[in-house]
mmCIF file with all atom_site columns, C-alpha atoms in Angstrom:
data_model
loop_
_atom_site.group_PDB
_atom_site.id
_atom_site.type_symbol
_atom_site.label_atom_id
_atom_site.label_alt_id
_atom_site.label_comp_id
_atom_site.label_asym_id
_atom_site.label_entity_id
_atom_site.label_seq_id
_atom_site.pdbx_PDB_ins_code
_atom_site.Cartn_x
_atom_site.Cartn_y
_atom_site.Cartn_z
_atom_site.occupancy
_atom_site.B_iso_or_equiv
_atom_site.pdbx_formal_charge
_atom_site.auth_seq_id
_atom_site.auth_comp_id
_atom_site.auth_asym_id
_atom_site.auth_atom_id
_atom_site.pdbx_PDB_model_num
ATOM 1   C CA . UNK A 1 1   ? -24.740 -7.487  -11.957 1.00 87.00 ? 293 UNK A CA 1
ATOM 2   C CA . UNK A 1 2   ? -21.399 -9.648  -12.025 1.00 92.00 ? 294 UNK A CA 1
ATOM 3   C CA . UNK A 1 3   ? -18.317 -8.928  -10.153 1.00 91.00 ? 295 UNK A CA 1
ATOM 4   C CA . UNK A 1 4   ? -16.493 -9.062  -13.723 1.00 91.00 ? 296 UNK A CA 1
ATOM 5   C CA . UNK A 1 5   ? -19.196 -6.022  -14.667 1.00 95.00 ? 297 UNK A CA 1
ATOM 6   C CA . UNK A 1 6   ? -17.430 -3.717  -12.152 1.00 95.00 ? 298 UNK A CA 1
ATOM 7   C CA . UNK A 1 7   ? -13.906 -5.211  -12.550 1.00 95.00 ? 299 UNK A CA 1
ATOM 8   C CA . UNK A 1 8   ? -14.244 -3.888  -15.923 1.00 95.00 ? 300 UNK A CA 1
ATOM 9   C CA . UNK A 1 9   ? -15.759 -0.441  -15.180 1.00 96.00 ? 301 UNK A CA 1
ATOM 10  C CA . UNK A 1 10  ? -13.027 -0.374  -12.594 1.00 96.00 ? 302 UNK A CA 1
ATOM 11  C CA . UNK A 1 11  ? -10.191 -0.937  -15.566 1.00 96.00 ? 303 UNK A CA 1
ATOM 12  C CA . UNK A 1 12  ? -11.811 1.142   -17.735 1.00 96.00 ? 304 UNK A CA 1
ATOM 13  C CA . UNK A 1 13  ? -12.457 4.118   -15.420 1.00 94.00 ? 305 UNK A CA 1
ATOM 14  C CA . UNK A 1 14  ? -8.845  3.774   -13.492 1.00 93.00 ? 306 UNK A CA 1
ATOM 15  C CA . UNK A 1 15  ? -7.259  4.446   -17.346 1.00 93.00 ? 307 UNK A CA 1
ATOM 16  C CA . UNK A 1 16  ? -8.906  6.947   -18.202 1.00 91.00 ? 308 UNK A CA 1
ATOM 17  C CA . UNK A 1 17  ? -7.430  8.917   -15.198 1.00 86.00 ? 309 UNK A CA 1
ATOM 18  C CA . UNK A 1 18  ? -3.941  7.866   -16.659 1.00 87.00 ? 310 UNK A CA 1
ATOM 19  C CA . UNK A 1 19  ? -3.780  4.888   -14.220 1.00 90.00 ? 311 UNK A CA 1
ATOM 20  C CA . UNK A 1 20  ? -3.362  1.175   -14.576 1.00 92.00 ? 312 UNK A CA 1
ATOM 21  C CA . UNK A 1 21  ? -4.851  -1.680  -12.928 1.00 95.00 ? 313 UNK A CA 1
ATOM 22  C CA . UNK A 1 22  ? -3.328  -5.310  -12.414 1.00 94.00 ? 314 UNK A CA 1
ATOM 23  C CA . UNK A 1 23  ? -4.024  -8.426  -11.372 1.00 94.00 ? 315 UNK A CA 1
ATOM 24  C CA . UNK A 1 24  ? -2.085  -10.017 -8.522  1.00 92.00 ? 316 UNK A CA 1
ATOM 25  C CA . UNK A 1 25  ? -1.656  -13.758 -7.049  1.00 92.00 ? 317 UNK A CA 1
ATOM 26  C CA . UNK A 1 26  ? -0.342  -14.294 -3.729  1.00 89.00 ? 318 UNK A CA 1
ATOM 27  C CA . UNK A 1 27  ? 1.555   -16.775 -2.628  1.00 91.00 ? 319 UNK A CA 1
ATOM 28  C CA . UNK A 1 28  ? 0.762   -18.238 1.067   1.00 87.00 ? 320 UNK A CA 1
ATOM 29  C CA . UNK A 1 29  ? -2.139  -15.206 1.517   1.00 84.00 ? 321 UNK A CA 1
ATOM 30  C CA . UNK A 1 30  ? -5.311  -16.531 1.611   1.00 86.00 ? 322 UNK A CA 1
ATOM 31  C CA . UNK A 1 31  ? -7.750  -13.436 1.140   1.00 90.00 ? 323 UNK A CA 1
ATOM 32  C CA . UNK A 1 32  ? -5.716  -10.761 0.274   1.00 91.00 ? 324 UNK A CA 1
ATOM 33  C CA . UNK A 1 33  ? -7.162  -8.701  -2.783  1.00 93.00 ? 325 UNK A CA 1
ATOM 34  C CA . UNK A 1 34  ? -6.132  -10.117 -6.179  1.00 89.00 ? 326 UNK A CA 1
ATOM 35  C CA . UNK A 1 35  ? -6.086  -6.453  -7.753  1.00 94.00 ? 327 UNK A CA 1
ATOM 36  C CA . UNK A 1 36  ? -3.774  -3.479  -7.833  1.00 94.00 ? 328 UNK A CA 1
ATOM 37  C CA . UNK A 1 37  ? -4.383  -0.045  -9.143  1.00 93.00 ? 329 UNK A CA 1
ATOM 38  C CA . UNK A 1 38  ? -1.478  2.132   -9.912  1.00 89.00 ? 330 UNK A CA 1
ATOM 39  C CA . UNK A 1 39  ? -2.259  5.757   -10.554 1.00 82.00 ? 331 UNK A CA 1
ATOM 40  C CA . UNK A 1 40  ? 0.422   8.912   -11.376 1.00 75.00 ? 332 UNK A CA 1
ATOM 41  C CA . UNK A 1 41  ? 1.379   9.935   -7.877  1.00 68.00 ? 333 UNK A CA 1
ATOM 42  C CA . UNK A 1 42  ? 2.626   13.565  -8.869  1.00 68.00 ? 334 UNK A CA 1
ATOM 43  C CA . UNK A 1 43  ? -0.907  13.976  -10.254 1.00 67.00 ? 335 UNK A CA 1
ATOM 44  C CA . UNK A 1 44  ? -2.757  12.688  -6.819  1.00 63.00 ? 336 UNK A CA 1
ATOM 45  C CA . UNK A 1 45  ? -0.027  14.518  -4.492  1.00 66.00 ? 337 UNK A CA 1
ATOM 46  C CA . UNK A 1 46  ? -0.696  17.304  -6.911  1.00 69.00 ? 338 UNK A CA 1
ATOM 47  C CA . UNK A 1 47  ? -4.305  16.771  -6.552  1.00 66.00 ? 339 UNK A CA 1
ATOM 48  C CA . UNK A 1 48  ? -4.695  16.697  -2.947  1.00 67.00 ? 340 UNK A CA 1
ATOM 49  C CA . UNK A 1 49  ? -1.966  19.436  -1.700  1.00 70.00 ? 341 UNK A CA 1
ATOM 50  C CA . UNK A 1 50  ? -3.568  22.282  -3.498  1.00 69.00 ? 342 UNK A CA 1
ATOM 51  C CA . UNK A 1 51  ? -5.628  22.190  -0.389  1.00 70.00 ? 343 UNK A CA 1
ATOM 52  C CA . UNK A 1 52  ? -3.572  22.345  2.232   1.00 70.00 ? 344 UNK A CA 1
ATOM 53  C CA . UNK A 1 53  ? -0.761  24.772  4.298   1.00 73.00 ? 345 UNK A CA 1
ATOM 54  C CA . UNK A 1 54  ? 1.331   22.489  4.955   1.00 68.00 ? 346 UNK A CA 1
ATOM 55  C CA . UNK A 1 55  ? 3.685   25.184  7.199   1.00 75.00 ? 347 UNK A CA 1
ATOM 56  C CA . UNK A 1 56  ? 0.814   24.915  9.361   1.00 80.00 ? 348 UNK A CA 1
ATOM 57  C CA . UNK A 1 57  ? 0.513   21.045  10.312  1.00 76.00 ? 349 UNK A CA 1
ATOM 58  C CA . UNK A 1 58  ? 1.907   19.031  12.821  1.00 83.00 ? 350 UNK A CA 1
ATOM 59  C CA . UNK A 1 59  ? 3.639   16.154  12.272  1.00 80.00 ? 351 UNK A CA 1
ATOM 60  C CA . UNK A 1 60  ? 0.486   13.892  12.691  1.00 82.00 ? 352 UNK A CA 1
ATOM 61  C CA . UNK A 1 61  ? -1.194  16.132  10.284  1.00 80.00 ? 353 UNK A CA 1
ATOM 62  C CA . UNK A 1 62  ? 1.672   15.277  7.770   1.00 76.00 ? 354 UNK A CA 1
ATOM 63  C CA . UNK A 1 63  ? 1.953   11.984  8.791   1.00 76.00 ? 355 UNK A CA 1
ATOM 64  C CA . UNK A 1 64  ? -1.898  11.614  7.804   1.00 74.00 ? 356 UNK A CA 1
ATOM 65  C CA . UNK A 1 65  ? -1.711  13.419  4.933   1.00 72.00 ? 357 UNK A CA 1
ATOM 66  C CA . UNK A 1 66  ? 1.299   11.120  3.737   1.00 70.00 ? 358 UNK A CA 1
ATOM 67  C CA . UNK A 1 67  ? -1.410  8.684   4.084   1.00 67.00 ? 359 UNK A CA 1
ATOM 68  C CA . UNK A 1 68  ? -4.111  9.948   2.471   1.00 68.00 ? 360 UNK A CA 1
ATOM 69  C CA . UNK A 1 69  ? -1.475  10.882  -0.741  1.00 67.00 ? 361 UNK A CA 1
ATOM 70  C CA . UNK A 1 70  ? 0.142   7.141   -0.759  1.00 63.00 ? 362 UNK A CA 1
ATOM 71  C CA . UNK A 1 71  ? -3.969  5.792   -0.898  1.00 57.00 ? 363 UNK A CA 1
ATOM 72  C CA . UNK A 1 72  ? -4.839  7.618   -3.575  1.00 62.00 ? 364 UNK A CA 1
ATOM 73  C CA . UNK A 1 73  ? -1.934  6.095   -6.049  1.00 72.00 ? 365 UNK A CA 1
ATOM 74  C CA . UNK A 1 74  ? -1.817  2.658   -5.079  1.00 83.00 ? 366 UNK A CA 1
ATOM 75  C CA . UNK A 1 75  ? -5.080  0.751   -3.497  1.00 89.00 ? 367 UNK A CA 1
ATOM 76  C CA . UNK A 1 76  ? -5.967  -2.560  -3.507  1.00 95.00 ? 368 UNK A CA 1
ATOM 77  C CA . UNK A 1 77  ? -9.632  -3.128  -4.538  1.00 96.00 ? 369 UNK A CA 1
ATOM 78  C CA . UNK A 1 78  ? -11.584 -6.531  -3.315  1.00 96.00 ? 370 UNK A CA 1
ATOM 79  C CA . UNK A 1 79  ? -14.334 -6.682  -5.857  1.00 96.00 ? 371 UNK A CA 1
ATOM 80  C CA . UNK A 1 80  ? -17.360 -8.136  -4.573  1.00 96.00 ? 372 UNK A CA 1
ATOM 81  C CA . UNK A 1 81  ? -21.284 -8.768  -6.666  1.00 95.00 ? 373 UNK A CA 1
ATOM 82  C CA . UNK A 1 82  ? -23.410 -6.563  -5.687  1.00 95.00 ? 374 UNK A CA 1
ATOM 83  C CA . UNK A 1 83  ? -24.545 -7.272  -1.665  1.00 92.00 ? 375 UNK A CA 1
ATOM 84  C CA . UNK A 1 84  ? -21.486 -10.040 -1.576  1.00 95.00 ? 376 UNK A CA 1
ATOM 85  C CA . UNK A 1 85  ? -19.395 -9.319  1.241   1.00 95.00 ? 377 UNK A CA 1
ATOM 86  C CA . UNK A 1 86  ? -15.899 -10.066 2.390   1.00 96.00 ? 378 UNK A CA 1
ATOM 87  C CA . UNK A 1 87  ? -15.098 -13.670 4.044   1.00 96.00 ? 379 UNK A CA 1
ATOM 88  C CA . UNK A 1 88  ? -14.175 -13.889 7.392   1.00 96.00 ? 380 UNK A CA 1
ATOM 89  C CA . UNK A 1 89  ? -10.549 -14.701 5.944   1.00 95.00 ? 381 UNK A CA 1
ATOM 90  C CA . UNK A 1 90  ? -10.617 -11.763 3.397   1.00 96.00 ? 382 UNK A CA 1
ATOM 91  C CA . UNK A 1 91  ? -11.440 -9.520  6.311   1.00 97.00 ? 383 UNK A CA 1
ATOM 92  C CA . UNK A 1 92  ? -8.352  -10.326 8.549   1.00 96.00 ? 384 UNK A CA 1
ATOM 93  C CA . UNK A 1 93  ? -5.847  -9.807  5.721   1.00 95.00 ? 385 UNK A CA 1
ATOM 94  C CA . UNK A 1 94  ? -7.542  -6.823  4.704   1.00 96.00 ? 386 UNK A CA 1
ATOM 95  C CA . UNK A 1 95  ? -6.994  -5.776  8.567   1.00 96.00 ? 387 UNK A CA 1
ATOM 96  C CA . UNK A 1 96  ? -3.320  -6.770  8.116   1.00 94.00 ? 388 UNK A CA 1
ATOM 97  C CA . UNK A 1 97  ? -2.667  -4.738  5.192   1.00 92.00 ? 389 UNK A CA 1
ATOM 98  C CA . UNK A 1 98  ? -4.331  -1.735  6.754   1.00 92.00 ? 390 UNK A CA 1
ATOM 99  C CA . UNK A 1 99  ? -2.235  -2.166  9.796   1.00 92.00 ? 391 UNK A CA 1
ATOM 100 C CA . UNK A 1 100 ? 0.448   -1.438  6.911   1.00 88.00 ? 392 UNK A CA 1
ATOM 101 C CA . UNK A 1 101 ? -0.926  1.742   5.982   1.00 83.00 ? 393 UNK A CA 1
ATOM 102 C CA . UNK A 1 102 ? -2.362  0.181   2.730   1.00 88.00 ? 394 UNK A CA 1
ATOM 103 C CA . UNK A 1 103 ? -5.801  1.330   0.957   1.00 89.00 ? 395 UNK A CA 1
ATOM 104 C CA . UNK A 1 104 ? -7.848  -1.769  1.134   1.00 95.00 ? 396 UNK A CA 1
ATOM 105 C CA . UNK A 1 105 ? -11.796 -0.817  -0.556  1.00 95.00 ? 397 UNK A CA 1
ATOM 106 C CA . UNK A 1 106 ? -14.509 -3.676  -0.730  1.00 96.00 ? 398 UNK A CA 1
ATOM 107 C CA . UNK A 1 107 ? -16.121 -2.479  -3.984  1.00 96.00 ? 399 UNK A CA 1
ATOM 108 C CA . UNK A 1 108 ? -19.680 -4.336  -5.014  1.00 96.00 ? 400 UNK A CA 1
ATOM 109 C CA . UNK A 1 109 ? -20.994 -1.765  -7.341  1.00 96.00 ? 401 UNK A CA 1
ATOM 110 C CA . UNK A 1 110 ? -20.333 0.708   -10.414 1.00 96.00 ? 402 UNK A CA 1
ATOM 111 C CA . UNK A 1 111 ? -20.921 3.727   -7.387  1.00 96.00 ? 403 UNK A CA 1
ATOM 112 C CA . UNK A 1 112 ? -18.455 1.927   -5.775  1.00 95.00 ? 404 UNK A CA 1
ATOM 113 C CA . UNK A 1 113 ? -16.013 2.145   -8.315  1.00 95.00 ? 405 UNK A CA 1
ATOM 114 C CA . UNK A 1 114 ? -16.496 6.231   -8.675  1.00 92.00 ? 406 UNK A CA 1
ATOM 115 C CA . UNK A 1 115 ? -16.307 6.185   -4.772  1.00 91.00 ? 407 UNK A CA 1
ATOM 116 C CA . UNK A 1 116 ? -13.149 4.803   -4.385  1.00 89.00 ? 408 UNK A CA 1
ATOM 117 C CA . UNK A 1 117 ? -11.523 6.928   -7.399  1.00 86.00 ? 409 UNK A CA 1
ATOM 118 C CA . UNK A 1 118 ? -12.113 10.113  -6.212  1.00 79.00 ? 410 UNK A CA 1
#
């Protein structure tokens, strides 16, 4: 299977769940994912508070939970063939963006797609 095989499962599956995914260059990164998807974020905060109190978390709870929300409406996929995996260089910025709070997934199959959507 080709990495353009589950770039297009990716697009096809991330708009049908109302999202949209886009293509990204960088300029002066070297590594950083060249992908973007952008899903409803009062559907995924919807989504994921159902099942939670919040009255009952601490502020690290909240803070994680803040998180958790923010990854599941923007996240930055590095598609990969199947059993290809990340560059040294790809790693590091993927390290730097998680040291953001970003969502950074290494997807290299159609499972992988699924895995990161839900």
């Amino acid at each position: 299977m080709r990495e353009s095989t589950i770039e297009k499962h990716l697009v096809k599956r991330v708009k049908a769940l109302g999202g949209e995914v886009r293509k990204v260059q960088w300029i002066g990164r070297r590594g950083a994912p060249d992908r973007v998807v952008l899903r409803d974020a009062d559907q995924a905060a919807t989504d994921i508070l159902r099942d939670y109190d919040m009255q009952r978390m601490t502020d690290v709870q909240l803070g994680k939970l803040a998180r958790e929300i923010v990854g599941l409406y923007i996240c930055w996929p590095e598609l990969k063939a199947p059993g290809v995996k990340p560059e040294a260089h790809q790693l590091r910025e993927h390290k730097r963006m998680r040291a953001m709070g970003q969502r950074v997934v290494v997807i290299d199959s159609i499972e992988g797609v699924e895995e990161a959507l839900s």
